Short mmCIF file of C-alpha atoms in Angstrom, two decimals:
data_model
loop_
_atom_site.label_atom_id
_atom_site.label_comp_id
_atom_site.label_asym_id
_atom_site.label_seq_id
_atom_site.Cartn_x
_atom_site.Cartn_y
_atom_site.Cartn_z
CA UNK D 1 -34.91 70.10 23.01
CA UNK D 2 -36.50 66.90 24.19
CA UNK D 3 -35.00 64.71 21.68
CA UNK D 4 -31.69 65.17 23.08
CA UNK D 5 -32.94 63.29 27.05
CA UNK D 6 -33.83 60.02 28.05
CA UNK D 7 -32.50 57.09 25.66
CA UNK D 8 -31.85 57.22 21.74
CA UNK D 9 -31.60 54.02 20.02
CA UNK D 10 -29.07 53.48 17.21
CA UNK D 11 -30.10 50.57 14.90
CA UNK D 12 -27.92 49.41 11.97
CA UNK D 13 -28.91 50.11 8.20
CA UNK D 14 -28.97 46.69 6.74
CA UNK D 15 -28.09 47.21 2.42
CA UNK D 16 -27.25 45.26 0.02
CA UNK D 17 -23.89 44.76 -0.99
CA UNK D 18 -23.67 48.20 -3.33
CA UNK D 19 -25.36 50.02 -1.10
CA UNK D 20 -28.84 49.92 -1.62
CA UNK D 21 -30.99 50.02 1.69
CA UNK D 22 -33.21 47.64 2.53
CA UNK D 23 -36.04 49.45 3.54
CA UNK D 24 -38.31 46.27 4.84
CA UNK D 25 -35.91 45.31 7.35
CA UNK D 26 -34.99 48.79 8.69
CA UNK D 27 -38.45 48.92 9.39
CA UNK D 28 -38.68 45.99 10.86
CA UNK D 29 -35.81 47.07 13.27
CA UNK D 30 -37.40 50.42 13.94
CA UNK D 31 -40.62 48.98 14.66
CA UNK D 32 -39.74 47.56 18.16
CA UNK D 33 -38.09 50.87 18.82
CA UNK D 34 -41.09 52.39 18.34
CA UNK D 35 -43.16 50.12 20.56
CA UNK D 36 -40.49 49.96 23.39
CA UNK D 37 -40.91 53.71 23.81
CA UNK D 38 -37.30 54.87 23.22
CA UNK D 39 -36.99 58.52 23.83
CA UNK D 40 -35.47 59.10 20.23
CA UNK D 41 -34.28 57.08 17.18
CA UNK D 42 -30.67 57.65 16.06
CA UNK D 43 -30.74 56.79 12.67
CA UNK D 44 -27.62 56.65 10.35
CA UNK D 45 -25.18 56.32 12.95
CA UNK D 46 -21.54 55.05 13.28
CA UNK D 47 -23.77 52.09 13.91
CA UNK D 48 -26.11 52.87 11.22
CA UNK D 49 -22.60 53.23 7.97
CA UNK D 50 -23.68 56.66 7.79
CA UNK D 51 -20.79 57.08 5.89
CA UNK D 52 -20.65 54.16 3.66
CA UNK D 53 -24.13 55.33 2.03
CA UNK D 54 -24.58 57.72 -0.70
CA UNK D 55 -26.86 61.22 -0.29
CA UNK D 56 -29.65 58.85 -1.98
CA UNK D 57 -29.84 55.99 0.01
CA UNK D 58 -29.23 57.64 3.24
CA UNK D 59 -32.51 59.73 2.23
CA UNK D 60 -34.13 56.58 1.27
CA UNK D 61 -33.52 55.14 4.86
CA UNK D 62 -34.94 58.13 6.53
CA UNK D 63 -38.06 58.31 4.79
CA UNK D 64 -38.44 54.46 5.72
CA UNK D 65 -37.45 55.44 9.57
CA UNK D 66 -39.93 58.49 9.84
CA UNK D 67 -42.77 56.71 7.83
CA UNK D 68 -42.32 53.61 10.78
CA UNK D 69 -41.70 56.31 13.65
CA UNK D 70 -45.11 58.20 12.50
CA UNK D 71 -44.58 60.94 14.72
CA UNK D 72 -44.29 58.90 18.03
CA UNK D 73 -40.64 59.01 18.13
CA UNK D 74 -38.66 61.85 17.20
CA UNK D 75 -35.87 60.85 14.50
CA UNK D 76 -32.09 62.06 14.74
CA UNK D 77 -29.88 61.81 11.59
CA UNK D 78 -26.48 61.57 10.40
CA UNK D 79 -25.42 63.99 8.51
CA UNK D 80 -21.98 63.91 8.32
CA UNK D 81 -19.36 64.32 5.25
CA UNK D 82 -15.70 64.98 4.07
CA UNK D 83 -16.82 68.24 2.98
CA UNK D 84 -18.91 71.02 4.61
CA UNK D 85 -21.54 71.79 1.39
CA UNK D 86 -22.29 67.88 1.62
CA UNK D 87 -23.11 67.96 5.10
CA UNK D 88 -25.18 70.95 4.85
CA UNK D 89 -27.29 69.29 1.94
CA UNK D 90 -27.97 66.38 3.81
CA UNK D 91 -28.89 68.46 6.74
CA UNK D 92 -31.19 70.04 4.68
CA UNK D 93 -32.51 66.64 3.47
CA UNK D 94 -33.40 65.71 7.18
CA UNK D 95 -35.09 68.73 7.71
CA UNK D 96 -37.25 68.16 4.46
CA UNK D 97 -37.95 65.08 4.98
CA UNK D 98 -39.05 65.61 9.00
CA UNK D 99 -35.98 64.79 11.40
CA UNK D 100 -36.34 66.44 14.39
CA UNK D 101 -32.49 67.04 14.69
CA UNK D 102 -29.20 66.45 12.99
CA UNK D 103 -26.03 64.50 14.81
CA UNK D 104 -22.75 65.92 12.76
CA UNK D 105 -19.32 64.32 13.31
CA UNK D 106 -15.76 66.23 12.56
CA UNK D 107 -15.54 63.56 9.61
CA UNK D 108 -12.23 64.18 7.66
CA UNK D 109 -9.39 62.62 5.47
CA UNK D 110 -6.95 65.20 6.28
CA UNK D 111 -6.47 66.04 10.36
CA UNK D 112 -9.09 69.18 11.12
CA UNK D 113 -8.14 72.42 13.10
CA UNK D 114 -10.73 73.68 15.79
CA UNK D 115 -10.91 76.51 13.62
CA UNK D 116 -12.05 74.42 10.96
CA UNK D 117 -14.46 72.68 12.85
CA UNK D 118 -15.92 75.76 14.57
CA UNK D 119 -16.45 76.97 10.55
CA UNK D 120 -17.89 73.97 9.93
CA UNK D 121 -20.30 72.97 12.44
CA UNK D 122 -21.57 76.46 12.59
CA UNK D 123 -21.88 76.69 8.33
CA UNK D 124 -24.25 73.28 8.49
CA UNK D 125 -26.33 74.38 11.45
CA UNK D 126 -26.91 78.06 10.13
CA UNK D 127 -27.15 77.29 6.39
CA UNK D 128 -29.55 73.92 7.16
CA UNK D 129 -31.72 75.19 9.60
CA UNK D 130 -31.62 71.85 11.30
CA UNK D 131 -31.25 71.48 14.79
CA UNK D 132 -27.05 70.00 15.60
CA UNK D 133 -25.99 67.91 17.95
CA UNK D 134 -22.24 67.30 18.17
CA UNK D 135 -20.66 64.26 17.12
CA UNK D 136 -17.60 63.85 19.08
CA UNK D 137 -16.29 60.32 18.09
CA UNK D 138 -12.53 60.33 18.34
CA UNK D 139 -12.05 57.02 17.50
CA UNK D 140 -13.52 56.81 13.94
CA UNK D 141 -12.61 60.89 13.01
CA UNK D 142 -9.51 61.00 15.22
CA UNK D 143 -10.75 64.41 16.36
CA UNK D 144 -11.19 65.31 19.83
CA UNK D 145 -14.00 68.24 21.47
CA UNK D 146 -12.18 69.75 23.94
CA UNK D 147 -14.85 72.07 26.34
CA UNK D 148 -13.64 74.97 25.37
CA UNK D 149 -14.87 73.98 21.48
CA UNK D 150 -18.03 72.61 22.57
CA UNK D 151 -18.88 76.03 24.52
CA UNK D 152 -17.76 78.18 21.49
CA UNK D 153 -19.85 75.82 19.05
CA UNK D 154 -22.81 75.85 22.32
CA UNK D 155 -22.87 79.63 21.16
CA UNK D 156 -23.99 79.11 18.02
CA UNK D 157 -27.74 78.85 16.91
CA UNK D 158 -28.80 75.71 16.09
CA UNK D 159 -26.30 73.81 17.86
CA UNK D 160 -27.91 72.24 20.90
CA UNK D 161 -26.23 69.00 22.05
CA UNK D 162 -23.63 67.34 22.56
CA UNK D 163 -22.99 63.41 21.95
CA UNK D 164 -19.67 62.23 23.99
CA UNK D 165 -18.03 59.35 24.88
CA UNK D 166 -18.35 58.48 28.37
CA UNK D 167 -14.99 58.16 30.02
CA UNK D 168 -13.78 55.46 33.31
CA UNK D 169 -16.28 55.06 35.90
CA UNK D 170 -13.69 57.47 37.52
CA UNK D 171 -13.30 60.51 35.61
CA UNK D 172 -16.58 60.74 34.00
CA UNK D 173 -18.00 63.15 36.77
CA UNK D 174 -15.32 65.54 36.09
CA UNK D 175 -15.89 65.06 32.25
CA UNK D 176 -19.28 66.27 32.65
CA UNK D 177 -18.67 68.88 35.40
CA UNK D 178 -15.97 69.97 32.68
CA UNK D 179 -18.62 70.22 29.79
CA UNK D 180 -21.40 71.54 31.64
CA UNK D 181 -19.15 74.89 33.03
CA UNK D 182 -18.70 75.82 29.01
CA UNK D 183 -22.01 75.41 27.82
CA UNK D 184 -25.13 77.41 28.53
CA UNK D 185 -27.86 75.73 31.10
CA UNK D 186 -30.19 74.51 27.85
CA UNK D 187 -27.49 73.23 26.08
CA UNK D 188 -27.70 69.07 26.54
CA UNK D 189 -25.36 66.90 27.31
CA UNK D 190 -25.33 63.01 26.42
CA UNK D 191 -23.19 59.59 26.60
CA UNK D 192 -22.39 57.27 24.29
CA UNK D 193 -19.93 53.90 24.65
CA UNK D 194 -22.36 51.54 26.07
CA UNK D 195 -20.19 50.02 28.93
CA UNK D 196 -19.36 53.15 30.85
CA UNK D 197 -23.09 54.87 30.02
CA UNK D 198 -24.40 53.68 33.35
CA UNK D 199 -21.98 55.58 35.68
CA UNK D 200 -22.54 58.34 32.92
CA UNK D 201 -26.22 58.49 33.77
CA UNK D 202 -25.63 58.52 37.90
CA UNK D 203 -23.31 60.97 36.97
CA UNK D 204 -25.24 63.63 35.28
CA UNK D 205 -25.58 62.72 31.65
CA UNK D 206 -28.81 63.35 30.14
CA UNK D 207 -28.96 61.23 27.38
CA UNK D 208 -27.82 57.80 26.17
CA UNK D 209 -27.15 57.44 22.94
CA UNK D 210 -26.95 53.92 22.97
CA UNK D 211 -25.78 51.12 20.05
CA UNK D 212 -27.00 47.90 22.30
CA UNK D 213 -30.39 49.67 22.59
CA UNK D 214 -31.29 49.24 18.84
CA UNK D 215 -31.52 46.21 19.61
CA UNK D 216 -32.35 45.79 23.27
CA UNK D 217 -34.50 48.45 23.85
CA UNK D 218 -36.41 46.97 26.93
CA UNK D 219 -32.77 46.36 29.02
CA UNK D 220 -31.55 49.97 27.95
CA UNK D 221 -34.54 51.09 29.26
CA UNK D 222 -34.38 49.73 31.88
CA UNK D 223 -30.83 51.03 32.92
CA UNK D 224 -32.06 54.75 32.02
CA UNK D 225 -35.38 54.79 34.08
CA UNK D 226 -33.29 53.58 37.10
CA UNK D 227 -30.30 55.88 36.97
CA UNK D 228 -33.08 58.67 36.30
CA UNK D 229 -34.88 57.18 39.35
CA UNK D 230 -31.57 57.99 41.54
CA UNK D 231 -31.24 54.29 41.79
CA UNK D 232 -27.41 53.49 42.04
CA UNK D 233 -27.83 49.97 43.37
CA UNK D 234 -30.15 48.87 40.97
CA UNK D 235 -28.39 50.78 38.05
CA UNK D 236 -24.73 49.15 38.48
CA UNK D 237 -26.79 45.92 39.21
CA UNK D 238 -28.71 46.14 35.64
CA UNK D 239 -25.35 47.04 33.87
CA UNK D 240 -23.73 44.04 35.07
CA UNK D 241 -25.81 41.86 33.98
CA UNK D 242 -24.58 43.10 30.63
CA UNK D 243 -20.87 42.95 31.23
CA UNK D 244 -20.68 40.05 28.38
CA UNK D 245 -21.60 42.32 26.02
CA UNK D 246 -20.10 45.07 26.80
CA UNK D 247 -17.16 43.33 26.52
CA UNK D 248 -18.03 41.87 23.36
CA UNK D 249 -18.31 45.71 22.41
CA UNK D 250 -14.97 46.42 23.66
CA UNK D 251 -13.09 43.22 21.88
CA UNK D 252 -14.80 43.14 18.89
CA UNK D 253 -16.51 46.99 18.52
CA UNK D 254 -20.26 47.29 19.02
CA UNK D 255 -21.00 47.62 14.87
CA UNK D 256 -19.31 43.85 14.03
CA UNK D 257 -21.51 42.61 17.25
CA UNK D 258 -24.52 43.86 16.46
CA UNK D 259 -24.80 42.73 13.08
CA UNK D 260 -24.11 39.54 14.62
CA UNK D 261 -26.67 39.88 17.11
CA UNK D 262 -29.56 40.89 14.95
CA UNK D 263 -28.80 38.35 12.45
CA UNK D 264 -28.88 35.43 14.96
CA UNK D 265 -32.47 37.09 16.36
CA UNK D 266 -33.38 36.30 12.48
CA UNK D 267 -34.21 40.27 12.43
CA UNK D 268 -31.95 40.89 8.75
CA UNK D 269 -29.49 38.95 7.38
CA UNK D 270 -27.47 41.95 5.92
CA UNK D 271 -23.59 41.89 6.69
CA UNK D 272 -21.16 45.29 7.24
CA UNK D 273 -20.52 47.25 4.71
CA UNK D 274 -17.00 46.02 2.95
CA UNK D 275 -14.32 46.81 3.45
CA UNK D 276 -15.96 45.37 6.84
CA UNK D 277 -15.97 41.82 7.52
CA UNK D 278 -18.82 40.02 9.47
CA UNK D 279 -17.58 37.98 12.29
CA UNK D 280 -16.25 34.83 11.78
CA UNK D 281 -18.63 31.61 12.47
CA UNK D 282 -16.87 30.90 16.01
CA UNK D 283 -17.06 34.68 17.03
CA UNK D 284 -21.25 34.77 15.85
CA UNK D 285 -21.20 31.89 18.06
CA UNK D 286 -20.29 33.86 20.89
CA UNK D 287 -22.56 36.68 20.18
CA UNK D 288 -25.22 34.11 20.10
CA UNK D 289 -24.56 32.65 23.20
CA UNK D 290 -24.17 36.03 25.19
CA UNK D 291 -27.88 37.31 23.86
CA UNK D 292 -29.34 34.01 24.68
CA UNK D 293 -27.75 33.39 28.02
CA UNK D 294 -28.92 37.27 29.03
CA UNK D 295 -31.80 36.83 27.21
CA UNK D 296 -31.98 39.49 25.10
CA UNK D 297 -34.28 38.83 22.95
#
């Protein structure tokens, strides 16, 4: 599927304080996406407190995100939960309410078994009828894919994709070369972890499934049409230019800095959602100064 190339963008879900979406300012977040010409919209991310939302609001910010992407940019949802008959009803939810495509995460409380994942996975892509793209996020579910999962889960219908985190400049070529040998030829493969996507891209990966670009669209872009051009040089060069935040990423984790960010750009004014703390005042400072001194705006 086409959804799963080229660059997704990952905004936040800015809500109240219990929870309740704010629907204007999603919008309002999406709308540049839209305009910018991202590839796809990944809505209700790690990035987007996926899991801090109930069934309601998360369908509440998806009909908000589709109404603003009108059918010029294909929508991918979160629909991950603790337990497997949740997930499937929220896949079922996106593929009511028009997402193109699902992205599931091994979510649990108590450590999961590949066996229970397999049975999983394969329960909310047959029973939903939505297309799946794995979630592998190991450091927010503690759960690693290991190839040999992702090419017994490739074998399932309905499961298309695959959503990794891009290793060291210097392994992620055999990462990829270590995915692509389990999988069939039309499953995808794509990158997420901002600071190594880059070398990801030269690499091989197909996608980018990027948290700076829900803001940033333009720069992402940028990075993705020249590592799809073949151009190394001009690649690296690009992603160097956003070594401050990429480390600011790395120090502080890409959600607390991008609340930051989009606050200071006066786009919401939402915080985290507790038991996550905003950045301090001196640390927003920082954040400010990095996306005015690259101009990110």
């Amino acid at each position: 599927m086409t959804c799963f190339t080229g660059l997704s963008a990952f905004p936040i879900t800015p809500a109240s304080a219990d929870g309740r979406v704010d629907t204007a300012a999603l919008r309002a977040l999406i709308a540049p996406l839209v305009r910018a010409g991202v590839d796809s919209i990944g809505l209700l991310g790690s990035t987007g407190t996926y899991a801090y939302l109930s069934r309601e609001e998360r369908r509440r910010a998806l009909d908000a995100a589709l109404d603003e992407a009108a059918g010029r940019v294909p929508v991918i949802v979160g629909v991950g939960a603790l337990r497997t008959d949740e997930a499937i009803a929220l896949a079922q939810d996106a593929r009511a309410a028009g997402a193109v495509a699902g992205l599931l995460a091994a979510v649990s409380y108590t450590p999961l078994t590949d066996e229970e994942v397999s049975e999983h996975f394969s329960a909310v892509a047959t029973e939903s009828g939505l297309p799946i793209c794995i979630y592998d996020n190991p450091g927010t579910t503690h759960f690693r894919f290991a190839p040999s999962l992702v090419g017994r889960l490739a074998q399932v219908p309905g499961i298309c994709a695959l959503k990794s985190p891009a290793p060291d400049p210097d392994a992620v070529a055999d990462h990829l070369d270590a995915l692509r040998r389990a999988v069939p030829a039309e499953f995808r493969l794509g990158t997420s972890g901002d600071w190594n996507a880059a070398e990801a891209l030269l690499a091989g990966s197909e996608a980018w499934y990027s948290v700076a670009a829900g803001l940033f669209p333009h720069t992402c872009l940028a990075i993705l049409r020249a590592a799809q051009a073949g151009d190394a040089t001009r690649t690296r060069a690009l992603n160097a230019r956003m070594q401050p935040l990429w480390d600011l990423f790395k120090e502080f984790t890409s959600l607390r800095v991008i609340y930051a960010a989009a606050s200071h750009l006066g786009l919401c004014r939402a915080d985290p959602p507790r038991p996550i703390l905003p950045l301090p005042e001196p640390l927003r400072q920082r954040v400010a100064d990095v996306v005015d001194r690259l101009d990110l705006s």
